[in-house]
CSV table of C-alpha atoms in Angstrom, one decimal:
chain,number,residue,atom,x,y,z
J,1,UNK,CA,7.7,-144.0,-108.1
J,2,UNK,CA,9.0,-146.8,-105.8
J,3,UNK,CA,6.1,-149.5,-105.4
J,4,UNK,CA,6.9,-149.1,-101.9
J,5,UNK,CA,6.1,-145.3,-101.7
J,6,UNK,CA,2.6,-146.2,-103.3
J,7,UNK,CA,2.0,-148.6,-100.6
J,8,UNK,CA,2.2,-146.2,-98.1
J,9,UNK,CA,0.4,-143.2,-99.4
J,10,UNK,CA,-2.3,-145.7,-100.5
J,11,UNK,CA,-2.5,-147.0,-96.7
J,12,UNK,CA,-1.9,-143.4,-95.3
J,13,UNK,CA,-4.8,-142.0,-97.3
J,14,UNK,CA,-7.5,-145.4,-96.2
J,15,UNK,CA,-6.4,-145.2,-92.9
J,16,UNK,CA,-7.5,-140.6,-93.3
J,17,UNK,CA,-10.3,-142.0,-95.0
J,18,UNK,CA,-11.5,-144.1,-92.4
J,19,UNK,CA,-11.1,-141.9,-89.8
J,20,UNK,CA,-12.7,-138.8,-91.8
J,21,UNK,CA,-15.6,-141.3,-92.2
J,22,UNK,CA,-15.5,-142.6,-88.4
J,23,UNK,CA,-15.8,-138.2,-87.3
J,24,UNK,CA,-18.7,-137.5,-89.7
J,25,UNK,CA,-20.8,-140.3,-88.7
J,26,UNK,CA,-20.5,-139.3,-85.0
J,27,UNK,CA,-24.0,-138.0,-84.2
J,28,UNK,CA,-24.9,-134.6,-83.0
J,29,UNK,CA,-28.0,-132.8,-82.3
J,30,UNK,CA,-29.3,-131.3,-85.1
J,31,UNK,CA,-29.6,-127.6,-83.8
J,32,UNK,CA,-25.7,-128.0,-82.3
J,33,UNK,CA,-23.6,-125.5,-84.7
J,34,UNK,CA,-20.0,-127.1,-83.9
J,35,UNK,CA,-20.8,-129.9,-85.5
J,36,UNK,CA,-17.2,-130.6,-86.7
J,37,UNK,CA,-15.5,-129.5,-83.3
J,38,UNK,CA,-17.1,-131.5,-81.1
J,39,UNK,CA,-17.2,-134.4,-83.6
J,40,UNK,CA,-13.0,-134.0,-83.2
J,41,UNK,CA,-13.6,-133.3,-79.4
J,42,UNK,CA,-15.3,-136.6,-79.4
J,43,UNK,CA,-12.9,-138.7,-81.2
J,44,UNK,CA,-10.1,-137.6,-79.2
J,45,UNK,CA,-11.9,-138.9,-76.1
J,46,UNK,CA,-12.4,-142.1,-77.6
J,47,UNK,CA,-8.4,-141.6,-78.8
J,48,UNK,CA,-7.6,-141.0,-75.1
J,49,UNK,CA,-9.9,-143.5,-73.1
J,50,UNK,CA,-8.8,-146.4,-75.9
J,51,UNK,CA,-4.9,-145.6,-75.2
J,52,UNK,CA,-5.8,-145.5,-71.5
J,53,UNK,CA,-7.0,-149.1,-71.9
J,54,UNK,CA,-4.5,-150.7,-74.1
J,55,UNK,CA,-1.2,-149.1,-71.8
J,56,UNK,CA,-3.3,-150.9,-68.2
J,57,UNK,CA,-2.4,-154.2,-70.4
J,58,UNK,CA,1.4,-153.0,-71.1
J,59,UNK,CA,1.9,-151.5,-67.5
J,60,UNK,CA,-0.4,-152.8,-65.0
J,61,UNK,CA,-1.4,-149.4,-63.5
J,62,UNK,CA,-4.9,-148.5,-62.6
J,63,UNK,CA,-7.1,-147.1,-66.1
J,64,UNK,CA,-7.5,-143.7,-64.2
J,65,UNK,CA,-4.1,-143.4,-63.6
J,66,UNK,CA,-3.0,-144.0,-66.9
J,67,UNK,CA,-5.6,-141.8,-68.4
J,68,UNK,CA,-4.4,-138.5,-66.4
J,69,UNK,CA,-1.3,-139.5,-68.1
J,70,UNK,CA,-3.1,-139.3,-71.7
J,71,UNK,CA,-4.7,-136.7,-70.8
J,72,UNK,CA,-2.2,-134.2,-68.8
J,73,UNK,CA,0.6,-134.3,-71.8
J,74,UNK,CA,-2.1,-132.9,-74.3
J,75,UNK,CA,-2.1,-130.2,-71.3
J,76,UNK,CA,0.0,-126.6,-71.8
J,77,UNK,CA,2.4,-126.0,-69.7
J,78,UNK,CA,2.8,-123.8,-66.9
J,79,UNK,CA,3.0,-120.0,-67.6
J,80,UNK,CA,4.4,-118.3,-64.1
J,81,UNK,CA,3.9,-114.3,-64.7
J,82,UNK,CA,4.2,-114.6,-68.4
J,83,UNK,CA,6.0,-111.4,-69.7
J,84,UNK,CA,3.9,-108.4,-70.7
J,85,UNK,CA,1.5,-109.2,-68.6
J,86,UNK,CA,-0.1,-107.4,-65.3
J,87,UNK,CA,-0.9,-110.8,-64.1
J,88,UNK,CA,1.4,-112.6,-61.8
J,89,UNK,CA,0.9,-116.8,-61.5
J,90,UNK,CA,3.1,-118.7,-59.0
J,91,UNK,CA,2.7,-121.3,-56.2
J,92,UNK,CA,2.1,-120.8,-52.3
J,93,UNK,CA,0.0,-123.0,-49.9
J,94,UNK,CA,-2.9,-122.6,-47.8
J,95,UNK,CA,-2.8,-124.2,-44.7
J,96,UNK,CA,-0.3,-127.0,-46.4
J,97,UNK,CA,-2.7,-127.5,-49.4
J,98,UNK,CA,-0.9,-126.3,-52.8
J,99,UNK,CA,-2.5,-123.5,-54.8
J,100,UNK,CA,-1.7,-121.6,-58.1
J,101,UNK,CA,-2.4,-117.9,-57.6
J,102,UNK,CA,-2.9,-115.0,-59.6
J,103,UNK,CA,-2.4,-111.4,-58.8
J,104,UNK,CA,-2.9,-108.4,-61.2
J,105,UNK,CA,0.0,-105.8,-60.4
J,106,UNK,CA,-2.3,-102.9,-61.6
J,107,UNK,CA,-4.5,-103.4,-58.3
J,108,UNK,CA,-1.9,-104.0,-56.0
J,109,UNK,CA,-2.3,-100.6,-53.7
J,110,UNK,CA,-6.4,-100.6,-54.2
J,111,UNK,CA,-7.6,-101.3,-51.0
J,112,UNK,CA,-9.0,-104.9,-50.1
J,113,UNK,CA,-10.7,-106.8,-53.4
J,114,UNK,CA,-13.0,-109.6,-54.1
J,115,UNK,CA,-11.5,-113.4,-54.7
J,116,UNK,CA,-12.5,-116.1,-56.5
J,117,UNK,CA,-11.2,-119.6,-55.4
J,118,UNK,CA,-11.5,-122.0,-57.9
J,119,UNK,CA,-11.4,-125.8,-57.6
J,120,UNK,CA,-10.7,-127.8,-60.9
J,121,UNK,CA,-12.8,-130.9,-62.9
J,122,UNK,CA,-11.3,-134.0,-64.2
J,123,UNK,CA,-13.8,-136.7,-62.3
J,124,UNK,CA,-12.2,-136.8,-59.6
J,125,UNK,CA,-9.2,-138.9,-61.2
J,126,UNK,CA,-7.7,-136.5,-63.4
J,127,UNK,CA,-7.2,-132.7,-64.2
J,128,UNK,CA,-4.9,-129.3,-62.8
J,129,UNK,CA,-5.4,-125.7,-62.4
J,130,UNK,CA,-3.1,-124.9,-65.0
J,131,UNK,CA,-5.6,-126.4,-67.7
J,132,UNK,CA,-7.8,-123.4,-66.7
J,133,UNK,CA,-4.8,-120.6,-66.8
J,134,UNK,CA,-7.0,-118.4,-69.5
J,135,UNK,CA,-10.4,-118.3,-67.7
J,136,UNK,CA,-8.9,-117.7,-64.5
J,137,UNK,CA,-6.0,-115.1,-65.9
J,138,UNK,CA,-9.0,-113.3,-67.3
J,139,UNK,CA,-10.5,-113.2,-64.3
J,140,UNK,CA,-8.3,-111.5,-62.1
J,141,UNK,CA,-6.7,-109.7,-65.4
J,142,UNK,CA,-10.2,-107.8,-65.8
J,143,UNK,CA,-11.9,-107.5,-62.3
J,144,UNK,CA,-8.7,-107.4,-60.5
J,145,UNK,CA,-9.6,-110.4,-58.4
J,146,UNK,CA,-7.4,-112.1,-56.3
J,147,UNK,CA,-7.5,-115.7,-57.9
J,148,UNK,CA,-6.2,-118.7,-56.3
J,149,UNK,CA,-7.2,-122.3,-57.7
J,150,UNK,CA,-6.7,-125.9,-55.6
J,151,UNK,CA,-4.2,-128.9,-55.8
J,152,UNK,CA,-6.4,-131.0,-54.3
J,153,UNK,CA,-5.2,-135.2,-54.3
J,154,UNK,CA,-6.8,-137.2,-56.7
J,155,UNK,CA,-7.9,-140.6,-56.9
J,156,UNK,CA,-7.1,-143.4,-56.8
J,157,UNK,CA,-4.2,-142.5,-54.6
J,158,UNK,CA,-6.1,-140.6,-52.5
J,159,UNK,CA,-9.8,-141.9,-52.2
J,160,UNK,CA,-13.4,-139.9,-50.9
J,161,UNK,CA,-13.4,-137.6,-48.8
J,162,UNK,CA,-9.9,-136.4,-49.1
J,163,UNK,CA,-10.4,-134.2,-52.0
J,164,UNK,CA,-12.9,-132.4,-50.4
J,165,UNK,CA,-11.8,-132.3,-46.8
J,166,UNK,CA,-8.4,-130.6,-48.9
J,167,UNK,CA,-10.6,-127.9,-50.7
J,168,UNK,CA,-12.9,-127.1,-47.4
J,169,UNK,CA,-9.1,-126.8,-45.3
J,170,UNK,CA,-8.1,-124.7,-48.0
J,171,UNK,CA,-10.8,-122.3,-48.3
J,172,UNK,CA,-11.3,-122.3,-44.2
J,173,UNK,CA,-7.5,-121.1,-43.9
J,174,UNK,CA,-7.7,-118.3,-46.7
J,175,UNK,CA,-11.2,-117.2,-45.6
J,176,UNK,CA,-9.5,-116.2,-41.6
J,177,UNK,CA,-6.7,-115.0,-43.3
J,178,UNK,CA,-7.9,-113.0,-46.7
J,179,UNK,CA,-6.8,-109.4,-45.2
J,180,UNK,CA,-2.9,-111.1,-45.7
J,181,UNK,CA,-3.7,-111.3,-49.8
J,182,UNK,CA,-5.7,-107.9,-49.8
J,183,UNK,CA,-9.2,-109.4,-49.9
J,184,UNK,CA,-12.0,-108.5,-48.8
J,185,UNK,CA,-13.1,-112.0,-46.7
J,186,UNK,CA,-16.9,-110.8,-47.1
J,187,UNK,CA,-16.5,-110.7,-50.9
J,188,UNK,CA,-15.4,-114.2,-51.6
J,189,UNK,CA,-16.7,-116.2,-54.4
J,190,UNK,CA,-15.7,-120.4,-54.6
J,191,UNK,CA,-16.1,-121.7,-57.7
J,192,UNK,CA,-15.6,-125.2,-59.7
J,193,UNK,CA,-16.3,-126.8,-63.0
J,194,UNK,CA,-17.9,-130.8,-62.9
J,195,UNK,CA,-16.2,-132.9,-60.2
J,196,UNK,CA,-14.7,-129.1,-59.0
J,197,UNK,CA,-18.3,-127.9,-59.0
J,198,UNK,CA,-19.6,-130.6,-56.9
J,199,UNK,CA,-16.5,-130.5,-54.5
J,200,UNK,CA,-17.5,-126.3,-54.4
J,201,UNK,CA,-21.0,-126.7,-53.6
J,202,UNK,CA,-20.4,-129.4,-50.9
J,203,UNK,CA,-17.4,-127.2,-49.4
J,204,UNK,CA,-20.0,-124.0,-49.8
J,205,UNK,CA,-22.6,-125.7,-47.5
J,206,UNK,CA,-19.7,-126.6,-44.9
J,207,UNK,CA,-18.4,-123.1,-44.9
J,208,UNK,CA,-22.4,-121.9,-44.6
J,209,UNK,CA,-22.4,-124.5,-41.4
J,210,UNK,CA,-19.3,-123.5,-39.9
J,211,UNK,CA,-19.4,-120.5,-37.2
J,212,UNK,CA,-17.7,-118.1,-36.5
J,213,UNK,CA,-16.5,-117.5,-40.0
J,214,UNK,CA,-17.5,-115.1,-43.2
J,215,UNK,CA,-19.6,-116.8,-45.3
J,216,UNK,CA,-19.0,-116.6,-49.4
J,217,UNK,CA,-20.7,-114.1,-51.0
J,218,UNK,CA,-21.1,-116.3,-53.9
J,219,UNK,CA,-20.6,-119.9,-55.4
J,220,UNK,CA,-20.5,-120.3,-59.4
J,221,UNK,CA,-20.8,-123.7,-60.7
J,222,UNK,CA,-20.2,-124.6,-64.0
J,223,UNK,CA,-21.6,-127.7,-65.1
J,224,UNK,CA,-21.5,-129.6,-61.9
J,225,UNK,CA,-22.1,-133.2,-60.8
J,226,UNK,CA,-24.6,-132.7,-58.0
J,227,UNK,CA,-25.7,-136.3,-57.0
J,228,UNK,CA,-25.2,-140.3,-58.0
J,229,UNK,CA,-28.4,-141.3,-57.3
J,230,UNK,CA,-30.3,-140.6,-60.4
J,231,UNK,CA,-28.6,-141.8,-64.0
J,232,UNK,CA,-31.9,-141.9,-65.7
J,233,UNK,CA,-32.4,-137.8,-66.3
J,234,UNK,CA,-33.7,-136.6,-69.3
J,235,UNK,CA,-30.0,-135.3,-70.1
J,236,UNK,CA,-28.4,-138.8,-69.2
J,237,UNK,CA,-31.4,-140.6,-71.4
J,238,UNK,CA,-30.2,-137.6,-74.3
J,239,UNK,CA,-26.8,-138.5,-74.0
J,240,UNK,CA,-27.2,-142.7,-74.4
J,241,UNK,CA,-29.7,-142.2,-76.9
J,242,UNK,CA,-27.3,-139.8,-79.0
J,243,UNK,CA,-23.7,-141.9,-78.2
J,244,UNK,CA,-25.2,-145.4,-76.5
J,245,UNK,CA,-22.2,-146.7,-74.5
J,246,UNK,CA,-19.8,-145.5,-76.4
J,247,UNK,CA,-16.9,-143.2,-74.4
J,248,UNK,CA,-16.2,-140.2,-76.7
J,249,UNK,CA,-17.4,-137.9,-74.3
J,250,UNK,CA,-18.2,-137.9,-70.4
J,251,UNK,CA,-21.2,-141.1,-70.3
J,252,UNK,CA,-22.9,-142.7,-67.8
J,253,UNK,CA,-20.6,-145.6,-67.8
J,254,UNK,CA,-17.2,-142.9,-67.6
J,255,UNK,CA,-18.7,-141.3,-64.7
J,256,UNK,CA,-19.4,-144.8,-62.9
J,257,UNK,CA,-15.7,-145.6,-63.6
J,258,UNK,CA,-14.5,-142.2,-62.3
J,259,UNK,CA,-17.2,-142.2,-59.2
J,260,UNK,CA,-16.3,-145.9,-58.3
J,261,UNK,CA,-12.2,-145.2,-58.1
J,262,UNK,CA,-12.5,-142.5,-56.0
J,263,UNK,CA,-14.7,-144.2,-53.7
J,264,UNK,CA,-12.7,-147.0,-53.3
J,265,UNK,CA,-9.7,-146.6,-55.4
J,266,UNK,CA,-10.4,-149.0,-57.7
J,267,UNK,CA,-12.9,-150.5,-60.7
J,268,UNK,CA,-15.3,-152.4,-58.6
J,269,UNK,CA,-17.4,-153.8,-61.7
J,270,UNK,CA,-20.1,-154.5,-59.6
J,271,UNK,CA,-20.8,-151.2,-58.6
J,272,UNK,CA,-20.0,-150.1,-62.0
J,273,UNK,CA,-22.4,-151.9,-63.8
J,274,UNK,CA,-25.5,-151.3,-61.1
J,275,UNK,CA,-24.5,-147.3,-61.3
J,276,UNK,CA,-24.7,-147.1,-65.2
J,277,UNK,CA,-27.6,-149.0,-65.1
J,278,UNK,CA,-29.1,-146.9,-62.9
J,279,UNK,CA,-30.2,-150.0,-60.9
J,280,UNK,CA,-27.9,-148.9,-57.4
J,281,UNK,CA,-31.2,-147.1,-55.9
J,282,UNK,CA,-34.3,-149.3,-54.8
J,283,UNK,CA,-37.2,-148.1,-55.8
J,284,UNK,CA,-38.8,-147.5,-52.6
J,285,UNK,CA,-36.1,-145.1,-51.7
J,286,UNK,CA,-36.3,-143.1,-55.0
J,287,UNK,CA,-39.9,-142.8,-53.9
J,288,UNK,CA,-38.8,-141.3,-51.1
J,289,UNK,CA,-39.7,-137.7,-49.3
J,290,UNK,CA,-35.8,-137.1,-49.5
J,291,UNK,CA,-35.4,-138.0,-53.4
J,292,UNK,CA,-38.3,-136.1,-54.2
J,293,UNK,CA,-35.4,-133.4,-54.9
J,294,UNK,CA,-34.6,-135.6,-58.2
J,295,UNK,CA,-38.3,-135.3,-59.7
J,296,UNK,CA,-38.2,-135.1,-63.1
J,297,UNK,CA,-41.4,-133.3,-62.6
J,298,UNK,CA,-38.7,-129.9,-61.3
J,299,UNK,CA,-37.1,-129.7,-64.6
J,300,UNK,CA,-38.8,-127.9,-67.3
J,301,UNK,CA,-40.5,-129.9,-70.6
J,302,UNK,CA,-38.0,-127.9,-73.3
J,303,UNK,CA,-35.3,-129.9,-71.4
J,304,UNK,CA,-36.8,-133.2,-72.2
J,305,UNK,CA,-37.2,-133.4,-76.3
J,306,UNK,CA,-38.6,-136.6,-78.0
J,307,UNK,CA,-36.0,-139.6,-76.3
J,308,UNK,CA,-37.1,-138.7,-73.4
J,309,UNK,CA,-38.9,-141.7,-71.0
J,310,UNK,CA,-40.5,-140.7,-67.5
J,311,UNK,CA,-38.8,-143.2,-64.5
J,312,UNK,CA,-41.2,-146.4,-63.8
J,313,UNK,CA,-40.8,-146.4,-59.7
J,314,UNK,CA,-44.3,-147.6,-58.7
J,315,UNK,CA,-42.6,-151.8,-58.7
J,316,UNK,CA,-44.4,-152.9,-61.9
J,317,UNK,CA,-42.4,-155.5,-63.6
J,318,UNK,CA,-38.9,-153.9,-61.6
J,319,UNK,CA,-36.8,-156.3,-60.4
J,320,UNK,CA,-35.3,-154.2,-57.7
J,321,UNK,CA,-38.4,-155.0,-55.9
J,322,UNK,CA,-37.3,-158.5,-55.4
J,323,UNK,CA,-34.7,-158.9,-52.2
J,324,UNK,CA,-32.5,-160.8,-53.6
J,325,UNK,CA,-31.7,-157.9,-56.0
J,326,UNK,CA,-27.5,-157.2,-56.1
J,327,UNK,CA,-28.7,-153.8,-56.4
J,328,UNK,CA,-30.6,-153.5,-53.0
J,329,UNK,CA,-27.5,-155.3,-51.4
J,330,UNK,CA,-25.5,-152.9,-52.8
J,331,UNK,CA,-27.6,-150.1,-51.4
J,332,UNK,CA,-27.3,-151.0,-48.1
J,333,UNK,CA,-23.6,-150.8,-48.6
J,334,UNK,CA,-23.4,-147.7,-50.2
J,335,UNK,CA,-26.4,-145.7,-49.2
J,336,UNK,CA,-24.3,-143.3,-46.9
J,337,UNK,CA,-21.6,-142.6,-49.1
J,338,UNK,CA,-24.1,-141.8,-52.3
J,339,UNK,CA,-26.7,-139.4,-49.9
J,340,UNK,CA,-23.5,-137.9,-47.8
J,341,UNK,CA,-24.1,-133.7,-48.7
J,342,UNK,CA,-19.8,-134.2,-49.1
J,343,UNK,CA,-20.2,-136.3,-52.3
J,344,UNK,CA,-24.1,-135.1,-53.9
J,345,UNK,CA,-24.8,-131.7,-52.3
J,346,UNK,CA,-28.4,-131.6,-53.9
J,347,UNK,CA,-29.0,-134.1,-50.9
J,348,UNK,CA,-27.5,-131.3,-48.3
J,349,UNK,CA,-28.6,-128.6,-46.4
J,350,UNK,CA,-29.0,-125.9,-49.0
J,351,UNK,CA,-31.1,-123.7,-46.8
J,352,UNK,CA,-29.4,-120.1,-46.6
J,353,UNK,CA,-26.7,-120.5,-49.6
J,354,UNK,CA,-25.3,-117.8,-51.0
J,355,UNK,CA,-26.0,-116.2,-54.2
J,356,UNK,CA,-25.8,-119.3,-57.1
J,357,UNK,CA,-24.7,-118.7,-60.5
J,358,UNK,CA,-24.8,-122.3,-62.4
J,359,UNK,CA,-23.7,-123.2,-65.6
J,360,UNK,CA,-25.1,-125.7,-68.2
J,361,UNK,CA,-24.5,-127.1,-71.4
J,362,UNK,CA,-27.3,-128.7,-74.0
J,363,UNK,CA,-24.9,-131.6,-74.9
J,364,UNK,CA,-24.1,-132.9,-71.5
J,365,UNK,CA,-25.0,-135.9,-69.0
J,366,UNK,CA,-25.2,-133.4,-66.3
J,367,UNK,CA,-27.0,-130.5,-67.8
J,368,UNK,CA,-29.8,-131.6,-65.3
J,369,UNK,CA,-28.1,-132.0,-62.0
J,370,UNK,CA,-27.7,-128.3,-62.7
J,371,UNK,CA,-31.1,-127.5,-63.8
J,372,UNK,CA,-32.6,-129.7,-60.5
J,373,UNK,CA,-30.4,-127.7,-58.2
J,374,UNK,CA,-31.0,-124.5,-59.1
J,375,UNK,CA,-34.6,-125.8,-58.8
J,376,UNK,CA,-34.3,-126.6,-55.4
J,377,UNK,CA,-32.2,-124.1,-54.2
J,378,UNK,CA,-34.8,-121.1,-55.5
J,379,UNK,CA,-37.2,-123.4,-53.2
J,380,UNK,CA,-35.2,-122.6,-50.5
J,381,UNK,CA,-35.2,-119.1,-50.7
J,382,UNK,CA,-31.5,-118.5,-52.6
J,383,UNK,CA,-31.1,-116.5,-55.5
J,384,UNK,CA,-29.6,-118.4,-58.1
J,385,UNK,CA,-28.8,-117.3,-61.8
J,386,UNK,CA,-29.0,-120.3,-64.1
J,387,UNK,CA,-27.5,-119.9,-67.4
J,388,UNK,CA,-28.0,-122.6,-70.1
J,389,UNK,CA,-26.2,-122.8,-73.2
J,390,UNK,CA,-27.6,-124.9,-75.7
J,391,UNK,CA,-25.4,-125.0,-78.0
J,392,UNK,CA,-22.2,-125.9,-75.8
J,393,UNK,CA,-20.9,-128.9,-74.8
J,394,UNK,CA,-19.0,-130.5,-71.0
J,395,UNK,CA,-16.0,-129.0,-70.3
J,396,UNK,CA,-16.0,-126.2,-73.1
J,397,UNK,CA,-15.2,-123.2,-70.8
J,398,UNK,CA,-11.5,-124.2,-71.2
J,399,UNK,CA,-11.4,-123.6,-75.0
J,400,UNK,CA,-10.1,-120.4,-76.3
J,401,UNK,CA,-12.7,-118.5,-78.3
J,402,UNK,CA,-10.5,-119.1,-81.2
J,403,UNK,CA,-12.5,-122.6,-81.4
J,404,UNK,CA,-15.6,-122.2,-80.1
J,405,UNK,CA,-17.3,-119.0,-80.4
J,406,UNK,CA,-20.0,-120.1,-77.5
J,407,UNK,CA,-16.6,-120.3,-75.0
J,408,UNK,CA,-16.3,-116.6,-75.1
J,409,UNK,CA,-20.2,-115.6,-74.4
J,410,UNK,CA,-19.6,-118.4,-71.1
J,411,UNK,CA,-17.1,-116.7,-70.0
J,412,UNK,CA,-18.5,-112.8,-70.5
J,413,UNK,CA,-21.9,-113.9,-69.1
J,414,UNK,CA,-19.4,-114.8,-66.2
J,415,UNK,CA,-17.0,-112.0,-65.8
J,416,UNK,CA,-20.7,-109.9,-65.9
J,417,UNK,CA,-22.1,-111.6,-63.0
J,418,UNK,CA,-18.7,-111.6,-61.0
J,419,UNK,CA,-18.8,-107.5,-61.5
J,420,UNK,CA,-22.3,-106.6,-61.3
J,421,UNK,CA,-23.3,-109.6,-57.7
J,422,UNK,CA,-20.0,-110.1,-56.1
């Protein structure tokens, strides 16, 4: 065989072996089944975030820009009414903001039905409805919902509060005019998954706020991002401890990139690096009456495992006592951006809330924004369903359940409490 040939199949099967090696010593936790998939999940982030890097150097453009790129050609395409089907997908508009819909034929002449408005994750920065074509096909497929999910604008072309005061405009115009899609506009649900979540609860509070129109009838929030204030949860302490600063999967420092581009449409290093270090709030505020919301006290000790280390606030040995701290000047710049209800709506008004349904994952840096809203919100009189699943990771609702088994219980658990509460 040509000496050449050997060459490469010697190099072909190093550079396997390397990479083979590089997904088994990516650490899990030890009761996580999926070992393998979300070792692969994993190296594809650090695939996609890497790539993301090197083309700012070849093209100039912004890293989140060039990371929806990555990202969004791994994405399917779109399916509009796929044939066979009973459920129709096309475009429309509400109130000038663009929306994929999807109507099931079979319900068509059944009197006014529920909907469920979704708005889709991605960090602010990245991410499309059509990603989440088979939970939300399902959706209206078996409950004969009217389904209708959000283009909002993403950053850094469009920065904070845009992508929320899209959704709220949205969901304002479709909630006055529901009877025009056959809905029933006492029977909507809005919904979102991470960023989306956050966006859906903060737009859920609004609508609550807002005479003179229906309010939802439920909000479901599947692994949300509910505040910046606190990176130091037992979850975010789980998730360094496990991975360190490394950007497989969704880290304290990828969320600080993410927050700090669509807040002001850029990397601003300085916030950045005070954000993932957790050192952006001054201690005298986090001992404050209002961030007594973010006690770690509220979330339950299973949560908390072996790595985890209570917060030191009491100014022993802190630095952010000092004045002269970056981190308390940039406090006093930020303070009203970071506590706005818009941006963390476990800072809001979450008295008289609809009926919560909140989603979390064991293997995820936001497992506990989750776990301290639903905390707060039973405190405040509103029924809220909280289901954890501990052996799931960010993001998984998206995969088919021919990967990941726990994707299908998610979404059944879901469908379940969409036909038994809504």
């Amino acid at each position: 065989m040509n000496v050449w040939i050997l060459s490469i199949i010697a190099v072909a099967a190093a550079a396997a072996g390397l990479i083979i090696k590089y997904i088994w010593d990516i650490p899990t936790e030890d009761t996580f089944p999926h070992k393998i998939l979300y070792r692969c999940v994993y190296l594809y982030g650090v695939i996609s975030y890497t790539a993301a890097r090197l083309m700012g150097y070849v093209n100039g453009r912004c890293f989140t820009s060039n990371y929806y790129t990555v990202l969004m050609s791994f994405a399917p395409n779109p399916r509009e009414s796929p044939a066979g089907s009973d459920v129709t997908i096309n475009a429309t508009e509400f109130d000038g903001v663009k929306v994929r819909q999807y109507r099931n034929r079979r319900f068509k002449d059944q009197g006014l039905r529920p909907a469920f408005i979704f708005i889709h994750g991605g960090g602010y920065v990245v991410g499309s409805p059509v990603i989440y074509d088979g939970l939300l096909t399902k959706i209206c497929r078996e409950l004969g919902y009217y389904v209708a999910a959000i283009h909002y604008p993403l950053a850094p072309e469009e920065k904070f509060p845009k992508a929320f005061d899209e959704c709220l405009k949205a969901c304002l115009w479709f909630l006055r005019n529901a009877s025009e899609f056959s809905v029933d506009q006492d029977r909507v649900v809005i919904s979102g998954d991470s960023a989306g979540g956050q966006i859906a609860a903060s737009v859920v509070q609004a609508l609550c706020n807002t005479p003179s129109i229906p309010r939802p009838k439920a909000q479901v929030l599947m692994y949300p991002c509910l505040q910046f204030l606190d990176l130091r949860t037992p979850s975010y302490q789980r998730t360094r401890w496990l991975h360190g600063e490394r950007p497989g999967i969704l880290n304290h420092i990828t969320l600080s990139t993410f927050l700090s581009v669509y807040l002001f449409g850029e990397e601003d290093s300085r916030f950045i690096e005070a954000v993932s270090a957790n050192t952006h709030v001054p201690d005298e505020v986090r001992r404050s009456e209002r961030l007594k919301r973010l006690d770690h006290d509220l979330i339950p000790r299973e949560f908390k495992g072996p790595t985890y280390r209570p917060p030191n606030i009491n100014g022993n040995n802190n630095k952010m006592n000092t004045e002269d701290h970056p981190g308390n000047a940039l406090w006093s710049e930020c303070k009203d951006l970071l506590l706005d209800y818009r941006l963390s709506p476990l800072m809001g008004d979450l008295e008289e809330l609809p009926n919560t349904y909140v989603i979390t994952c064991g293997v995820d840096i936001l497992r506990d924004d989750g776990i301290l809203y639903c905390q707060n919100l039973e405190k405040a009189g509103v029924k809220v369903t909280h289901k954890h699943y501990i052996e799931s990771f960010h993001g998984i609702i998206i995969f088919p359940r021919t990967i990941i088994p726990s994707s299908t219980v998610m979404r059944k658990d879901l469908i379940t409490f969409l036909r038994q509460e809504v």
